[in-house]
Short mmCIF file of C-alpha atoms in Angstrom, two decimals:
data_model
loop_
_atom_site.label_atom_id
_atom_site.label_comp_id
_atom_site.label_asym_id
_atom_site.label_seq_id
_atom_site.Cartn_x
_atom_site.Cartn_y
_atom_site.Cartn_z
CA MET A 147 24.65 29.42 145.05
CA GLY A 148 28.14 28.83 146.35
CA LYS A 149 30.39 30.91 148.61
CA ILE A 150 33.80 32.27 147.48
CA ALA A 151 36.72 34.08 149.00
CA ILE A 152 38.70 36.31 146.50
CA VAL A 153 42.24 36.96 147.99
CA GLY A 154 43.59 40.12 146.38
CA ALA A 155 41.61 43.34 145.45
CA GLY A 156 43.56 44.45 142.37
CA ASN A 157 42.20 44.66 138.94
CA VAL A 158 41.70 40.50 138.64
CA GLY A 159 40.37 40.29 142.28
CA GLN A 160 37.75 43.04 141.81
CA ALA A 161 36.85 41.74 138.50
CA ILE A 162 36.12 37.98 139.82
CA ALA A 163 34.41 39.42 142.89
CA GLY A 164 32.25 41.67 140.93
CA HIS A 165 31.26 39.11 138.65
CA MET A 166 30.66 36.39 141.33
CA THR A 167 28.38 38.59 143.18
CA LEU A 168 26.37 39.59 140.21
CA LYS A 169 25.88 35.96 139.77
CA GLY A 170 24.42 35.73 142.96
CA HIS A 171 27.21 33.99 144.71
CA SER A 172 28.19 34.96 148.40
CA VAL A 173 31.51 36.68 148.07
CA HIS A 174 34.28 37.54 150.41
CA VAL A 175 37.35 39.63 149.48
CA PHE A 176 40.52 39.65 151.66
CA SER A 177 43.30 42.47 151.28
CA ARG A 178 45.96 43.21 153.64
CA PHE A 179 45.46 47.11 152.96
CA GLU A 180 42.03 48.18 154.16
CA SER A 181 42.90 51.32 151.63
CA ASP A 182 41.96 49.10 149.09
CA TYR A 183 38.11 49.34 150.25
CA ALA A 184 37.81 52.99 150.43
CA THR A 185 36.46 53.88 147.16
CA ILE A 186 34.14 50.41 146.89
CA GLN A 187 32.71 51.52 150.08
CA GLU A 188 32.33 55.32 148.92
CA ARG A 189 30.54 54.12 145.77
CA GLY A 190 28.93 51.32 147.05
CA GLY A 191 30.36 48.82 145.24
CA ILE A 192 32.67 47.53 142.49
CA ARG A 193 31.33 48.52 139.02
CA LEU A 194 32.08 46.33 135.86
CA THR A 195 32.28 47.55 132.14
CA GLY A 196 32.95 45.68 128.92
CA ASP A 197 32.43 42.07 128.52
CA ILE A 198 30.60 42.45 131.77
CA GLU A 199 28.14 45.09 133.01
CA GLY A 200 26.94 45.76 136.44
CA GLU A 201 27.34 47.34 139.46
CA ALA A 202 28.24 44.77 142.43
CA VAL A 203 28.63 44.76 146.31
CA PRO A 204 30.54 41.73 147.77
CA ASP A 205 29.11 40.39 150.99
CA LEU A 206 32.21 41.06 152.67
CA LEU A 207 35.37 43.24 152.49
CA THR A 208 38.08 42.44 155.27
CA THR A 209 41.58 42.35 156.24
CA ASP A 210 41.05 39.49 158.28
CA LEU A 211 42.11 36.23 156.23
CA ALA A 212 40.67 33.80 158.60
CA ARG A 213 37.42 35.49 158.64
CA ALA A 214 37.47 36.10 154.72
CA VAL A 215 38.04 32.17 154.04
CA ASP A 216 35.70 30.98 156.99
CA GLY A 217 32.72 28.41 155.43
CA VAL A 218 33.67 29.11 151.78
CA ASP A 219 33.88 26.38 149.03
CA VAL A 220 36.47 27.80 147.18
CA ILE A 221 39.38 30.39 147.68
CA VAL A 222 40.58 32.14 144.60
CA VAL A 223 44.07 33.81 144.98
CA ALA A 224 44.10 36.95 142.53
CA ALA A 225 47.16 38.55 143.96
CA PRO A 226 50.57 39.16 142.26
CA ALA A 227 53.31 36.32 142.34
CA PHE A 228 55.46 38.25 144.81
CA ALA A 229 52.70 38.25 147.22
CA HIS A 230 52.16 34.41 147.02
CA PRO A 231 54.72 33.30 149.43
CA TYR A 232 53.62 35.47 151.98
CA LEU A 233 49.81 34.38 151.50
CA SER A 234 50.88 30.85 151.00
CA GLY A 235 52.27 31.29 154.62
CA GLU A 236 49.23 32.60 156.07
CA LEU A 237 46.69 30.27 154.09
CA ALA A 238 48.63 27.39 155.44
CA GLU A 239 47.31 28.38 158.97
CA VAL A 240 43.56 28.83 158.08
CA ILE A 241 42.58 26.72 155.07
CA GLU A 242 40.37 23.52 155.78
CA PRO A 243 41.04 20.11 153.87
CA ASP A 244 37.58 20.20 151.93
CA GLN A 245 38.22 24.00 150.68
CA LEU A 246 39.57 24.16 147.04
CA VAL A 247 42.33 26.96 146.57
CA LEU A 248 42.93 28.29 143.23
CA PHE A 249 45.64 30.48 142.29
CA GLN A 250 44.37 32.41 139.17
CA PRO A 251 46.64 33.11 137.90
CA ALA A 252 49.85 31.56 139.06
CA VAL A 253 53.54 31.28 138.35
CA LEU A 254 55.66 27.82 138.39
CA GLY A 255 55.34 26.19 142.03
CA SER A 256 52.44 28.62 143.47
CA ALA A 257 50.30 25.30 144.16
CA LEU A 258 53.38 23.38 145.01
CA GLU A 259 54.45 26.03 147.66
CA LEU A 260 51.27 26.25 149.33
CA THR A 261 51.14 22.14 149.61
CA ARG A 262 54.42 22.30 151.12
CA LYS A 263 53.88 25.28 153.53
CA THR A 264 50.42 23.47 154.72
CA LYS A 265 52.26 20.38 155.63
CA LEU A 266 55.04 22.07 157.22
CA ALA A 267 52.38 23.68 159.41
CA GLY A 268 51.23 20.21 160.34
CA ARG A 269 48.04 20.11 158.62
CA GLU A 270 46.24 18.60 155.54
CA PRO A 271 46.71 20.48 152.50
CA GLY A 272 43.47 19.59 150.64
CA VAL A 273 43.27 20.22 146.89
CA VAL A 274 45.44 23.10 145.46
CA ALA A 275 45.15 24.15 141.74
CA GLU A 276 46.33 26.93 139.47
CA THR A 277 46.26 28.54 136.09
CA SER A 278 49.04 29.82 133.83
CA THR A 279 46.79 32.83 132.72
CA SER A 280 43.79 34.97 134.03
CA LEU A 281 40.44 33.67 133.01
CA TYR A 282 39.75 37.63 133.03
CA THR A 283 41.29 40.18 130.70
CA CYS A 284 40.89 43.12 132.84
CA ARG A 285 42.03 46.64 133.73
CA LEU A 286 41.49 49.05 136.39
CA GLN A 287 40.13 52.20 134.82
CA ARG A 288 40.02 54.05 138.00
CA PRO A 289 39.57 52.97 141.56
CA ALA A 290 36.41 50.26 141.85
CA GLU A 291 35.93 50.57 138.26
CA VAL A 292 37.20 47.58 136.16
CA TYR A 293 36.90 47.16 132.57
CA VAL A 294 36.69 43.60 131.45
CA GLY A 295 37.85 43.13 128.05
CA ALA A 296 37.16 39.50 127.82
CA VAL A 297 36.36 36.39 129.79
CA LYS A 298 38.63 33.66 128.27
CA ASN A 299 36.75 30.72 126.79
CA ALA A 300 39.20 28.27 128.01
CA VAL A 301 42.04 28.33 130.62
CA PRO A 302 44.10 25.34 131.51
CA VAL A 303 44.04 24.51 135.43
CA SER A 304 45.75 21.67 136.99
CA ALA A 305 45.56 20.55 140.61
CA ILE A 306 48.02 18.97 143.24
CA PRO A 307 47.48 16.14 143.47
CA GLN A 308 46.71 15.90 139.47
CA SER A 309 44.21 13.10 140.16
CA ALA A 310 41.93 15.77 141.87
CA THR A 311 41.74 17.89 138.85
CA PRO A 312 38.53 16.65 137.44
CA THR A 313 37.10 17.36 141.02
CA VAL A 314 38.24 20.87 140.68
CA LEU A 315 36.71 21.22 137.23
CA ASP A 316 33.42 20.17 138.78
CA ARG A 317 33.87 22.51 141.59
CA LEU A 318 34.56 25.53 139.72
CA GLU A 319 31.68 25.11 136.91
CA PRO A 320 28.96 26.19 139.54
CA PHE A 321 31.25 30.05 139.53
CA PHE A 322 32.64 30.01 136.21
CA GLY A 323 31.09 27.83 134.29
CA GLN A 324 33.35 25.31 131.80
CA ARG A 325 35.66 27.83 130.93
CA TYR A 326 38.58 25.95 133.06
CA VAL A 327 40.02 22.88 131.46
CA ASP A 328 42.36 20.10 132.22
CA GLY A 329 45.61 21.62 131.87
CA GLY A 330 47.68 18.13 132.61
CA ASP A 331 49.82 18.61 135.85
CA THR A 332 51.16 21.88 137.71
CA LEU A 333 54.58 21.54 136.10
CA ARG A 334 53.33 21.91 132.71
CA VAL A 335 50.80 24.40 133.34
CA GLY A 336 53.36 26.44 135.25
CA LEU A 337 56.02 26.56 132.64
CA THR A 338 53.40 27.20 129.85
CA ASN A 339 53.49 31.14 131.46
CA ILE A 340 55.35 32.73 128.82
CA ASN A 341 55.19 35.89 130.25
CA PRO A 342 59.14 36.19 131.13
CA VAL A 343 59.99 35.17 127.50
CA TYR A 344 58.23 38.18 125.82
CA HIS A 345 58.50 40.62 129.10
CA VAL A 346 62.05 40.42 130.07
CA PRO A 347 64.22 40.72 126.88
CA PRO A 348 62.69 43.79 125.10
CA ALA A 349 62.70 45.44 128.85
CA ILE A 350 66.23 44.75 129.50
CA LEU A 351 67.76 45.19 126.21
CA ASN A 352 66.25 48.75 126.04
CA PHE A 353 66.72 49.73 129.51
CA LYS A 354 67.45 53.26 128.96
CA THR A 355 63.83 53.82 127.85
CA VAL A 356 62.85 52.10 131.26
CA GLU A 357 64.88 54.59 133.08
CA GLU A 358 63.36 57.57 131.47
CA ALA A 359 59.84 56.42 131.94
CA GLU A 360 59.21 56.67 127.98
CA ARG A 361 56.21 53.96 127.93
CA HIS A 362 56.67 53.14 124.63
CA PRO A 363 54.38 50.26 123.67
CA GLN A 364 56.15 47.08 124.42
CA HIS A 365 55.99 45.44 121.10
CA THR A 366 57.80 48.15 119.51
CA LEU A 367 60.71 47.37 121.48
CA VAL A 368 61.42 44.06 119.62
CA THR A 369 63.81 44.28 116.64
CA ASP A 370 65.01 41.62 114.49
CA ARG A 371 67.93 40.79 116.91
CA ILE A 372 65.99 41.01 120.22
CA GLY A 373 63.20 38.54 118.64
CA GLU A 374 66.29 36.38 117.97
CA VAL A 375 67.24 36.48 121.76
CA VAL A 376 63.29 35.88 122.59
CA ASN A 377 63.42 33.00 120.61
CA GLU A 378 66.47 31.42 122.30
CA LEU A 379 65.09 32.17 125.54
CA ASP A 380 61.86 30.33 124.66
CA GLN A 381 63.98 27.52 123.53
CA GLU A 382 65.75 27.11 126.84
CA ARG A 383 62.30 26.97 128.47
CA VAL A 384 60.87 24.56 126.08
CA SER A 385 64.17 22.20 126.65
CA PHE A 386 63.91 22.54 130.37
CA GLY A 387 60.45 21.54 130.41
CA ARG A 388 61.24 18.36 127.83
CA ALA A 389 64.20 17.40 130.47
CA LEU A 390 61.68 17.08 133.03
CA GLY A 391 59.40 15.08 130.77
CA VAL A 392 56.86 17.95 129.65
CA GLU A 393 56.38 18.88 126.34
CA LEU A 394 55.79 22.50 125.70
CA PRO A 395 54.01 25.05 123.14
CA THR A 396 56.64 27.70 122.17
CA PHE A 397 56.08 31.36 122.34
CA TRP A 398 55.23 31.37 118.76
CA ASP A 399 52.45 28.51 119.68
CA PHE A 400 51.28 30.94 121.97
CA LEU A 401 50.66 33.61 119.43
CA GLU A 402 48.95 31.41 117.13
CA THR A 403 46.53 30.02 119.64
CA SER A 404 45.65 33.00 121.07
CA TYR A 405 45.74 35.54 118.55
CA GLY A 406 45.53 33.54 115.41
CA VAL A 407 49.40 34.80 114.30
CA ARG A 408 50.78 32.08 111.88
CA GLU A 409 53.06 33.68 109.70
CA GLY A 410 55.91 36.32 109.28
CA SER A 411 59.19 37.26 110.95
CA PHE A 412 59.45 37.11 114.73
CA VAL A 413 59.02 41.06 114.71
CA ASP A 414 55.89 40.54 112.36
CA ARG A 415 53.97 38.19 114.88
CA VAL A 416 54.81 40.14 117.98
CA VAL A 417 53.38 42.99 116.34
CA ALA A 418 50.73 41.26 114.80
CA GLY A 419 49.89 39.66 118.36
CA TYR A 420 50.39 42.56 120.76
CA GLY A 421 50.02 45.69 118.31
CA ARG A 422 46.47 45.67 118.94
CA GLN A 423 46.84 46.22 122.77
CA ALA A 424 49.84 48.28 122.73
CA PHE A 425 50.44 47.54 126.60
CA PRO A 426 53.35 49.99 127.43
CA GLU A 427 56.98 49.04 128.38
CA PRO A 428 58.13 49.21 132.19
CA ASP A 429 58.22 52.59 133.81
CA SER A 430 60.26 51.99 137.01
CA LEU A 431 62.38 49.33 138.53
CA THR A 432 59.32 47.87 140.49
CA HIS A 433 57.46 46.96 137.49
CA ARG A 434 56.09 43.57 137.58
CA TYR A 435 58.06 42.76 134.30
CA PHE A 436 61.06 43.03 136.66
CA THR A 437 59.69 41.86 140.09
CA GLU A 438 57.48 39.21 139.19
CA ASP A 439 58.72 37.65 135.75
CA ILE A 440 62.22 37.38 136.85
CA PRO A 441 62.38 36.37 140.58
CA PHE A 442 59.19 34.24 140.24
CA GLY A 443 59.64 33.34 136.63
CA LEU A 444 63.47 33.03 135.06
CA LEU A 445 64.86 32.30 138.46
CA THR A 446 62.78 29.39 139.20
CA TRP A 447 63.51 28.18 136.20
CA SER A 448 67.20 28.32 136.44
CA THR A 449 67.57 26.93 140.02
CA ILE A 450 65.34 24.14 139.21
CA ALA A 451 67.19 23.28 136.02
CA GLU A 452 70.37 23.61 137.99
CA GLN A 453 69.08 20.90 140.29
CA ILE A 454 68.72 18.38 137.17
CA GLY A 455 71.94 19.38 135.29
CA VAL A 456 70.17 21.51 132.55
CA ALA A 457 72.15 24.65 131.45
CA MET A 458 70.25 27.67 130.74
CA PRO A 459 72.64 30.60 130.01
CA ILE A 460 70.62 32.94 128.45
CA THR A 461 68.00 32.67 131.49
CA ASP A 462 71.06 33.03 133.62
CA SER A 463 72.32 35.99 132.02
CA PHE A 464 68.87 38.01 132.21
CA VAL A 465 68.59 37.04 136.11
CA THR A 466 72.12 38.29 136.61
CA ILE A 467 72.04 41.37 134.45
CA SER A 468 68.40 42.43 135.63
CA GLY A 469 69.78 42.06 139.29
CA VAL A 470 72.31 44.50 138.66
CA LEU A 471 70.20 47.02 136.82
CA CYS A 472 67.28 46.75 139.40
CA GLY A 473 69.62 46.64 142.63
CA ARG A 474 67.81 43.64 143.69
CA GLU A 475 69.16 40.05 144.99
CA TRP A 476 66.47 38.10 143.05
CA ALA A 477 67.66 34.91 144.59
CA ARG A 478 66.87 36.54 148.29
CA GLU A 479 63.45 37.40 147.52
CA GLY A 480 62.39 35.07 144.59
CA ARG A 481 61.10 31.24 144.37
CA THR A 482 63.75 29.09 144.17
CA ALA A 483 64.41 25.18 144.23
CA GLU A 484 65.34 25.75 147.87
CA SER A 485 62.05 27.68 148.69
CA LEU A 486 59.88 24.87 147.13
CA GLY A 487 61.59 21.99 148.80
CA LEU A 488 63.42 20.46 145.62
CA VAL A 489 67.06 20.66 146.47
CA GLY A 490 68.51 17.25 145.84
CA GLY A 491 65.95 16.24 143.78
CA ASP A 492 66.32 14.42 140.17
CA ALA A 493 64.02 15.09 137.33
CA GLU A 494 61.78 12.36 138.25
CA SER A 495 61.45 13.31 141.73
CA ILE A 496 60.84 16.78 141.02
CA ARG A 497 58.18 15.91 138.53
CA THR A 498 56.54 13.90 141.12
CA ALA A 499 56.47 16.71 143.65
CA PHE A 500 54.49 18.89 141.02
CA VAL A 501 52.30 15.90 140.31
CA SER A 502 51.34 14.54 143.64
CA GLY A 503 52.65 16.84 146.22
CA GLU A 504 55.30 14.29 147.53
CA PHE A 505 58.95 16.17 148.05
CA PRO A 506 62.30 14.88 147.36
CA ARG A 507 63.69 13.21 150.35
#
């Protein structure tokens, strides 16, 4: 049995912690907030239902990151994207070169950011890997009770350096089986995250219902014309990837691969893919469709594209308009080419950074 640390105690963090404990591994859980553990301690563990059934008590629940990662084989970061910059800064000071860090899931640049911050701290970064989506489809039904809808059969993963990806797969297998697969480099994995494409246009273009917290199912907000906007935004993402030497699946390819949706109009395919889930639209300006998908999605794409002379007018428009609507300065709080150390790089050097962890000079 192995030793694993889970950084984050939300729905995904608790699902992983509970599952790994049930499998017999030694599990440490880190959260910045002691309150995250209150119900787990009161009820004597984490209850999992759905695709995984059981009650699990992790070995350690702590607010001390150094203690959480001490002596473990694998560190899984299962926290929202807006927490990644802070966590990377903290992890850079405590991880050891022989430990594997996995952002599960990541957004474009998560592994690169930790690699950079570890180097800036004067330490050896070791191997850092990331996925574009969570292996676990899950929801907290109530504190310390997680419903696991599914454990996905295959989730792409990539490492920095890319040459270490086969080793990453070997090291993850004792914990997760063979459910992770080689996803190429971290640039491709990061840009395969299509959440901003589907989440942002319907939310921004139906902003009145967000302000009034009507909680309509997100898929019902996609009209024929908004479907066209989703498609055009997605084409900008695909073109941006191509300019960096990466061929990406489209949003519609994703719907076919994930849900078997192949035919119909844009609206028909969105309804067929997401109608069964019926997840609600944002009900506040702090919803992750805004605070994650824009400053750690659209903004990141835009600022890197600017470095290589690729125009992304629709992406830029959503960044600008959403900033006004939400009263936020995304560039001050999000992930940019500057925060990733990519300013001054051309397409080749930026691609190299995501592949090897060597930054533009």
